Short mmCIF file of C-alpha atoms in Angstrom, two decimals:
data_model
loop_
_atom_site.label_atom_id
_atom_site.label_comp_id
_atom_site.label_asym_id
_atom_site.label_seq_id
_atom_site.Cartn_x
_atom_site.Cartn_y
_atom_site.Cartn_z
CA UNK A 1 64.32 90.72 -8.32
CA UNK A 2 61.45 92.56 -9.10
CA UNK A 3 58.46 94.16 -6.83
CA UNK A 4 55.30 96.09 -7.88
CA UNK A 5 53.60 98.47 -5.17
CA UNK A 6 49.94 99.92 -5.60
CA UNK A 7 49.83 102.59 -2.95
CA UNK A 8 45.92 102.82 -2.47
CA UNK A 9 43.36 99.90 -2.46
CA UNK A 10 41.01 102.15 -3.34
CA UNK A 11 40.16 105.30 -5.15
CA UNK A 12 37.36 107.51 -5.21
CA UNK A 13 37.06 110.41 -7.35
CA UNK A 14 33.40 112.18 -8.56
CA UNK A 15 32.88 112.16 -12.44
CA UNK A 16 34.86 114.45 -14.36
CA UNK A 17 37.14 115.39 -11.79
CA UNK A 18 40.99 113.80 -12.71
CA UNK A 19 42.15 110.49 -11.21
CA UNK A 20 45.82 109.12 -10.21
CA UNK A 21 46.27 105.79 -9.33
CA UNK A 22 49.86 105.09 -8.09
CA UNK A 23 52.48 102.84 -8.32
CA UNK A 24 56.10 102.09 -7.32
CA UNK A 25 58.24 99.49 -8.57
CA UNK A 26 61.71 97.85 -8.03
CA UNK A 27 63.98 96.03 -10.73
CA UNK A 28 66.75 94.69 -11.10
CA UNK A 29 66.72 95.13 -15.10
CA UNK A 30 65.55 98.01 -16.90
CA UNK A 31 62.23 97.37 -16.45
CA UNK A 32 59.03 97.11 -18.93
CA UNK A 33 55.81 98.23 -16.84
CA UNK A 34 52.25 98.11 -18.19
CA UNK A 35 49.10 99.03 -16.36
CA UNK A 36 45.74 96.68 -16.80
CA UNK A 37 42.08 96.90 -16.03
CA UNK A 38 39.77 94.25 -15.17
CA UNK A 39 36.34 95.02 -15.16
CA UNK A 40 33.86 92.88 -13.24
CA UNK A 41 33.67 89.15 -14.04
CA UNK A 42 36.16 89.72 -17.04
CA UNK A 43 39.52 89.36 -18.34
CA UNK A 44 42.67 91.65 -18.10
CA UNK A 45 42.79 94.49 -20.37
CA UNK A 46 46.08 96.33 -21.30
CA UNK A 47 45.86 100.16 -20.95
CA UNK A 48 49.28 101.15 -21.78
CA UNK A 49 52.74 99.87 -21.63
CA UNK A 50 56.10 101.28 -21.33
CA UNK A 51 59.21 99.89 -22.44
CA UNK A 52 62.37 102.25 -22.73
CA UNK A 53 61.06 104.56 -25.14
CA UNK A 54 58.84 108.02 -23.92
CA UNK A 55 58.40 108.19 -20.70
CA UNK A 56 55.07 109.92 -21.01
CA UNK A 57 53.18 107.25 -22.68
CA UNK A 58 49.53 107.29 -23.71
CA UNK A 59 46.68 104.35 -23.66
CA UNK A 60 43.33 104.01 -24.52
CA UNK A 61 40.23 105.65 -23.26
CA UNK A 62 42.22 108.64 -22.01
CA UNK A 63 44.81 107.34 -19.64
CA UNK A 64 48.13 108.04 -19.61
CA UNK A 65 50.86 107.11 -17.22
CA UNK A 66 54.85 108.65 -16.87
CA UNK A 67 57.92 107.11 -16.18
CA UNK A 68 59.87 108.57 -13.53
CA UNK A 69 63.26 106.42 -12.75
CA UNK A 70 64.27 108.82 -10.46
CA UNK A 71 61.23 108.21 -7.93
CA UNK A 72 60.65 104.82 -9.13
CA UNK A 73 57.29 105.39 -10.42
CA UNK A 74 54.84 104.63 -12.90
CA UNK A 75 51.74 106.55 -12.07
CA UNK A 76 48.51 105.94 -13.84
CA UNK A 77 46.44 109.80 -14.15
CA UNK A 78 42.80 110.57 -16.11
CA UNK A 79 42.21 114.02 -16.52
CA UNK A 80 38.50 113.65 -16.17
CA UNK A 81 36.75 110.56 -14.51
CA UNK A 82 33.76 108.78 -16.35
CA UNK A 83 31.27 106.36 -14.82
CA UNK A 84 32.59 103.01 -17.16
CA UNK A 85 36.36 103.57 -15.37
CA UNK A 86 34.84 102.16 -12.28
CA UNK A 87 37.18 98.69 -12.11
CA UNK A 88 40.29 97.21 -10.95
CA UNK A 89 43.56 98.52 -12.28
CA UNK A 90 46.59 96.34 -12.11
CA UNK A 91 50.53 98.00 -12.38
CA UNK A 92 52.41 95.34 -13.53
CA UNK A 93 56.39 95.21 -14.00
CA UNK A 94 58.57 92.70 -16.13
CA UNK A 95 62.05 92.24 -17.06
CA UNK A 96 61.30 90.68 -20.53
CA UNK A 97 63.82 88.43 -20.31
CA UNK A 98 63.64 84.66 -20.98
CA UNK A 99 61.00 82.89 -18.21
CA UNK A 100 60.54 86.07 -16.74
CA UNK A 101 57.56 86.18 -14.74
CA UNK A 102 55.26 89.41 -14.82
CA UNK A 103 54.74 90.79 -11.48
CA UNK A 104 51.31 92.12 -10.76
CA UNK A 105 50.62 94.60 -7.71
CA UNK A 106 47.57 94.09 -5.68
CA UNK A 107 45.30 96.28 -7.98
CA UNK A 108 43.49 99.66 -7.15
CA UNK A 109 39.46 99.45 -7.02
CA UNK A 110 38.65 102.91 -8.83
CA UNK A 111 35.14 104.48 -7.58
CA UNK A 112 33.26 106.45 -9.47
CA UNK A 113 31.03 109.04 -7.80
CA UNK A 114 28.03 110.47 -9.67
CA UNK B 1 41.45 89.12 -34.88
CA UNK B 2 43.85 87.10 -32.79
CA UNK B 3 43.40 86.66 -29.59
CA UNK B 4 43.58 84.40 -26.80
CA UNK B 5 40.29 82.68 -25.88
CA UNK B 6 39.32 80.36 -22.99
CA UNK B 7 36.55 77.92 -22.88
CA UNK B 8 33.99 77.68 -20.99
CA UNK B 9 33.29 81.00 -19.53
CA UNK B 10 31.73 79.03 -16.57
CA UNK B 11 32.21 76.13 -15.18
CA UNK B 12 30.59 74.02 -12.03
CA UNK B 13 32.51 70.98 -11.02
CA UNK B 14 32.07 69.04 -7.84
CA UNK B 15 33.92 68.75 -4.98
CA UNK B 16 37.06 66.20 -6.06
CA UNK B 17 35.75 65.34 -9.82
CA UNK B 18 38.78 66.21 -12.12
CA UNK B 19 38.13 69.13 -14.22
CA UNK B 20 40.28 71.02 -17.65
CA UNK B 21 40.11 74.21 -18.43
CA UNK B 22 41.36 75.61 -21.78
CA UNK B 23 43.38 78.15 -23.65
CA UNK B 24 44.36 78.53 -27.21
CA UNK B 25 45.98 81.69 -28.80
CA UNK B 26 46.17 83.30 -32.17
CA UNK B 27 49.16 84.95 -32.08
CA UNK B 28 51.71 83.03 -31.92
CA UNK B 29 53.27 83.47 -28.92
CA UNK B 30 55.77 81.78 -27.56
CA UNK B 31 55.11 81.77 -23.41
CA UNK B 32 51.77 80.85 -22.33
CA UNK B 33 50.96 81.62 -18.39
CA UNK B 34 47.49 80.29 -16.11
CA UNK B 35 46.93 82.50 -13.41
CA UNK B 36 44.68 81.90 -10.83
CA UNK B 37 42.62 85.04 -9.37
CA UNK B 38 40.44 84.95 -6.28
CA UNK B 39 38.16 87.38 -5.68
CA UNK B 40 39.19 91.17 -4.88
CA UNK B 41 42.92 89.40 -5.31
CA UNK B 42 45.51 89.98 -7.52
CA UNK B 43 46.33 87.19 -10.27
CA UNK B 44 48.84 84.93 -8.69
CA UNK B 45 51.03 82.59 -11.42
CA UNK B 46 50.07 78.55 -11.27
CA UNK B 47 52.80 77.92 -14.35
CA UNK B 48 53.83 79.08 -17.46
CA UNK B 49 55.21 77.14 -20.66
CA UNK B 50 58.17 78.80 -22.61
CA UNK B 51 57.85 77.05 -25.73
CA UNK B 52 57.59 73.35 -24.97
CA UNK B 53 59.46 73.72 -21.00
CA UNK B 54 56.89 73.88 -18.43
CA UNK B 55 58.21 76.19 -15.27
CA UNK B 56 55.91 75.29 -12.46
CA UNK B 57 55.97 78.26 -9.34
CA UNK B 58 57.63 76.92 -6.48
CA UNK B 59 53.61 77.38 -4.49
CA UNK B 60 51.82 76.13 -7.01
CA UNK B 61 49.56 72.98 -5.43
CA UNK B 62 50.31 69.27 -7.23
CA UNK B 63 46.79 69.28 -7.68
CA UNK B 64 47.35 71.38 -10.44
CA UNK B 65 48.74 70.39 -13.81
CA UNK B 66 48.97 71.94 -16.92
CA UNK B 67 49.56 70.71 -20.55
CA UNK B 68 50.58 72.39 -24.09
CA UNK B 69 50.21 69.90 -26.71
CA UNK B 70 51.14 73.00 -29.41
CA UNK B 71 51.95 76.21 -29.50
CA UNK B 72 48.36 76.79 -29.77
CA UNK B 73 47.09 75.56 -26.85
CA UNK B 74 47.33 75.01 -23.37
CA UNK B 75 45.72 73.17 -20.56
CA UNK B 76 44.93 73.67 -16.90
CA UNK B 77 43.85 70.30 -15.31
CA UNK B 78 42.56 70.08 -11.41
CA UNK B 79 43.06 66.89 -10.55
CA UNK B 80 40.78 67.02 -7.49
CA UNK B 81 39.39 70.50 -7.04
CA UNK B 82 38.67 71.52 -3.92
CA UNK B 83 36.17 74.58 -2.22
CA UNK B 84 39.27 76.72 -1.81
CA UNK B 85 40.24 76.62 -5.68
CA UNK B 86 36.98 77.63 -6.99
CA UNK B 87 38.04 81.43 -8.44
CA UNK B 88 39.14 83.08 -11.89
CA UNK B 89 41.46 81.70 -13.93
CA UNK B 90 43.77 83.51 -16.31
CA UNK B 91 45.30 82.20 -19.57
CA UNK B 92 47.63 85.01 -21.21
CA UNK B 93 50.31 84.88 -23.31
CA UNK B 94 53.65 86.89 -24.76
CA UNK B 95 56.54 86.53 -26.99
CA UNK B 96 59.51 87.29 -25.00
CA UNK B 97 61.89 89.70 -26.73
CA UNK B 98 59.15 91.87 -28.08
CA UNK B 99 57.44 94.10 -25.48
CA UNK B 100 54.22 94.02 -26.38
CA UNK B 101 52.85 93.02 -23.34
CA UNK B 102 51.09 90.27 -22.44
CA UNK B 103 47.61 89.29 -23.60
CA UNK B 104 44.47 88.09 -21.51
CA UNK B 105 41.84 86.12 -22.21
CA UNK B 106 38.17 86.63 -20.73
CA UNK B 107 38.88 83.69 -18.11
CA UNK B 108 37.29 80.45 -16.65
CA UNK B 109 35.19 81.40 -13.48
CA UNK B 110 35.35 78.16 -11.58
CA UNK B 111 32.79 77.17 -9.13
CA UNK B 112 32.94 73.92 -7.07
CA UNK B 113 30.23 72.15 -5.18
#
């Protein structure tokens, strides 16, 4: 079985100060985790993913998010906030196996403050 | 570029007139997933097709039905929508066995009146 928990609902962090967005997870297979953002009135977007290799891993537009087993943790950090990050960020985890369903937490609203 | 696109971007139905909402992918992939997202909600999973076996969630209303004619395309037919399933919905696929994650498309924003 697998679980996803976003600690916070929301965020709000002032422009060019650094953001974290958490998240825990369960699994009961090594587990593939990916975070996602979802702007207003639009689709999923994939920010980064990690699947067994670094546990550091890098995404677009400056995120980057680090595996921690140990804490069972996938934390999503910014160094330095702009005004278009202001969304929805899903953690989602999956077990990549055949039928395996993704499992989304209930998403973080990030707020930008001028 | 592939990609996964839905059609329409909006749609208006009325209260209990069938409606379809569509998918199709360029990639290839072999699992195609509808989700259905209300607002300031999470996406919750309707169905997904590996291949040609449809795995319908255990919560997933009978109203709701869902066809894949190819590997192309997919299908999400409300039989009789009512007020309460007017939200986002969610087509994404993935090809299980390589973790590249699962791709989105721009979803259907349903409205019923």
């Amino acid at each position: 079985a697998q679980s996803v928990t976003q600690l916070d609902s929301h965020v709000s962090v002032s422009e060019g100060t650094p953001v974290l967005l958490r998240c825990n997870y369960s699994s009961s297979y090594s587990p593939s985790l990916f975070w996602y953002v979802q702007h207003p009135n639009k689709g999923l977007q994939l920010l980064l993913k990690y699947t067994s290799a670094a546990t550091l891993v890098k995404g677009i537009n400056g995120f980057e998010a680090e595996f921690k087993k140990s804490e069972t943790s996938f934390h999503l950090t910014k160094p330095s906030a702009h005004m278009s990050d202001a969304a929805e960020y899903f953690c989602v985890v999956s077990a990549q196996v055949r039928d395996d369903k993704i499992i989304f937490g209930k998403g973080t609203r990030l707020h930008i403050l001028p | 570029d592939a990609m996964v696109i839905q059609n329409p971007r909006y749609q208006v139905t009325q209260f209990g007139k069938p409606v379809t909402l569509s998918c199709s992918q360029t990639l290839n992939h072999n699992v195609m997933y509808w989700y259905q997202q209300k607002s300031s909600q999470a996406p919750k999973l309707l169905f997904h097709y590996y291949d040609k076996d449809f795995n319908n969630e255990a919560d997933t209303p009978d109203n709701f039905q869902s066809r894949r004619p190819n590997t192309s395309f997919c299908f999400l037919d409300i039989r009789s929508p009512g007020l309460g399933d007017a939200a986002m919905y969610l087509c994404a696929t993935s090809r299980v066995g390589q973790v590249y994650g699962y791709t989105f498309g721009s979803g259907t924003r349903l409205t019923v009146v």
